[in-house]
Short mmCIF file of C-alpha atoms in Angstrom, two decimals:
data_model
loop_
_atom_site.label_atom_id
_atom_site.label_comp_id
_atom_site.label_asym_id
_atom_site.label_seq_id
_atom_site.Cartn_x
_atom_site.Cartn_y
_atom_site.Cartn_z
CA UNK A 224 107.95 91.78 81.33
CA UNK A 225 108.44 91.85 85.15
CA UNK A 226 108.92 88.93 87.61
CA UNK A 227 108.60 88.68 91.69
CA UNK A 228 111.79 87.61 93.03
CA UNK A 229 112.59 85.98 96.20
CA UNK A 230 115.66 87.54 97.07
CA UNK A 231 116.72 85.61 100.49
CA UNK A 232 115.15 83.74 102.89
CA UNK A 233 112.52 85.78 105.30
CA UNK A 234 109.62 87.29 105.16
CA UNK A 235 107.48 89.45 102.56
CA UNK A 236 109.87 92.09 102.57
CA UNK A 237 112.34 89.90 100.58
CA UNK A 238 110.19 89.88 97.55
CA UNK A 239 110.99 92.21 94.61
CA UNK A 240 109.24 93.02 91.29
CA UNK A 241 112.15 93.34 88.82
CA UNK A 242 112.38 92.87 85.06
CA UNK A 243 112.75 89.68 83.68
CA UNK A 244 114.06 88.43 79.83
CA UNK A 245 110.95 87.20 77.98
CA UNK A 246 111.11 83.86 77.40
CA UNK A 247 111.28 82.51 73.93
CA UNK A 248 109.20 79.46 73.38
CA UNK A 249 110.43 76.04 72.00
CA UNK A 250 109.04 74.05 69.15
CA UNK A 251 105.58 72.81 69.92
CA UNK A 252 105.48 75.14 72.73
CA UNK A 253 103.11 78.63 73.30
CA UNK A 254 103.75 81.71 75.36
CA UNK A 255 101.30 82.83 77.34
CA UNK A 256 100.46 86.41 78.62
CA UNK A 257 99.77 86.65 82.03
CA UNK A 258 98.26 89.91 83.71
CA UNK A 259 98.60 88.94 87.05
CA UNK A 260 100.04 86.21 89.37
CA UNK A 261 99.70 85.62 93.08
CA UNK A 262 102.27 84.45 96.01
CA UNK A 263 100.55 80.86 97.33
CA UNK A 264 101.49 78.44 100.12
CA UNK A 265 104.39 77.28 98.01
CA UNK A 266 105.94 80.71 97.80
CA UNK A 267 105.73 81.75 101.44
CA UNK A 268 107.21 78.09 102.26
CA UNK A 269 110.00 78.61 100.22
CA UNK A 270 110.58 82.33 101.19
CA UNK A 271 111.22 81.11 104.70
CA UNK A 272 112.76 78.19 103.77
CA UNK A 273 110.34 75.66 104.53
CA UNK A 274 111.32 73.34 101.55
CA UNK A 275 114.45 70.91 102.18
CA UNK A 276 116.55 70.63 99.07
CA UNK A 277 114.41 73.35 97.56
CA UNK A 278 116.50 75.66 95.20
CA UNK A 279 118.07 78.61 96.88
CA UNK A 280 117.69 82.43 96.28
CA UNK A 281 117.18 84.22 94.14
CA UNK A 282 114.14 82.75 92.62
CA UNK A 283 111.04 83.72 90.61
CA UNK A 284 107.84 83.29 92.62
CA UNK A 285 104.73 81.84 90.84
CA UNK A 286 104.05 78.37 91.10
CA UNK A 287 100.29 77.91 90.25
CA UNK A 288 101.38 78.57 86.92
#
């Protein structure tokens, strides 16, 4: 699968599409195929370091799910 990764703090140039391992659902979970995703306001704030205490890059964008 592919993932949009925030590689470091900065502007849109810090986003990279990378291969990521397909997750394995646990018992009582479902795996959902996502065709498209967006970079939302929370992702943008994270890219710019706007959330104190947020995880440090690299991290996967796409909080709308």
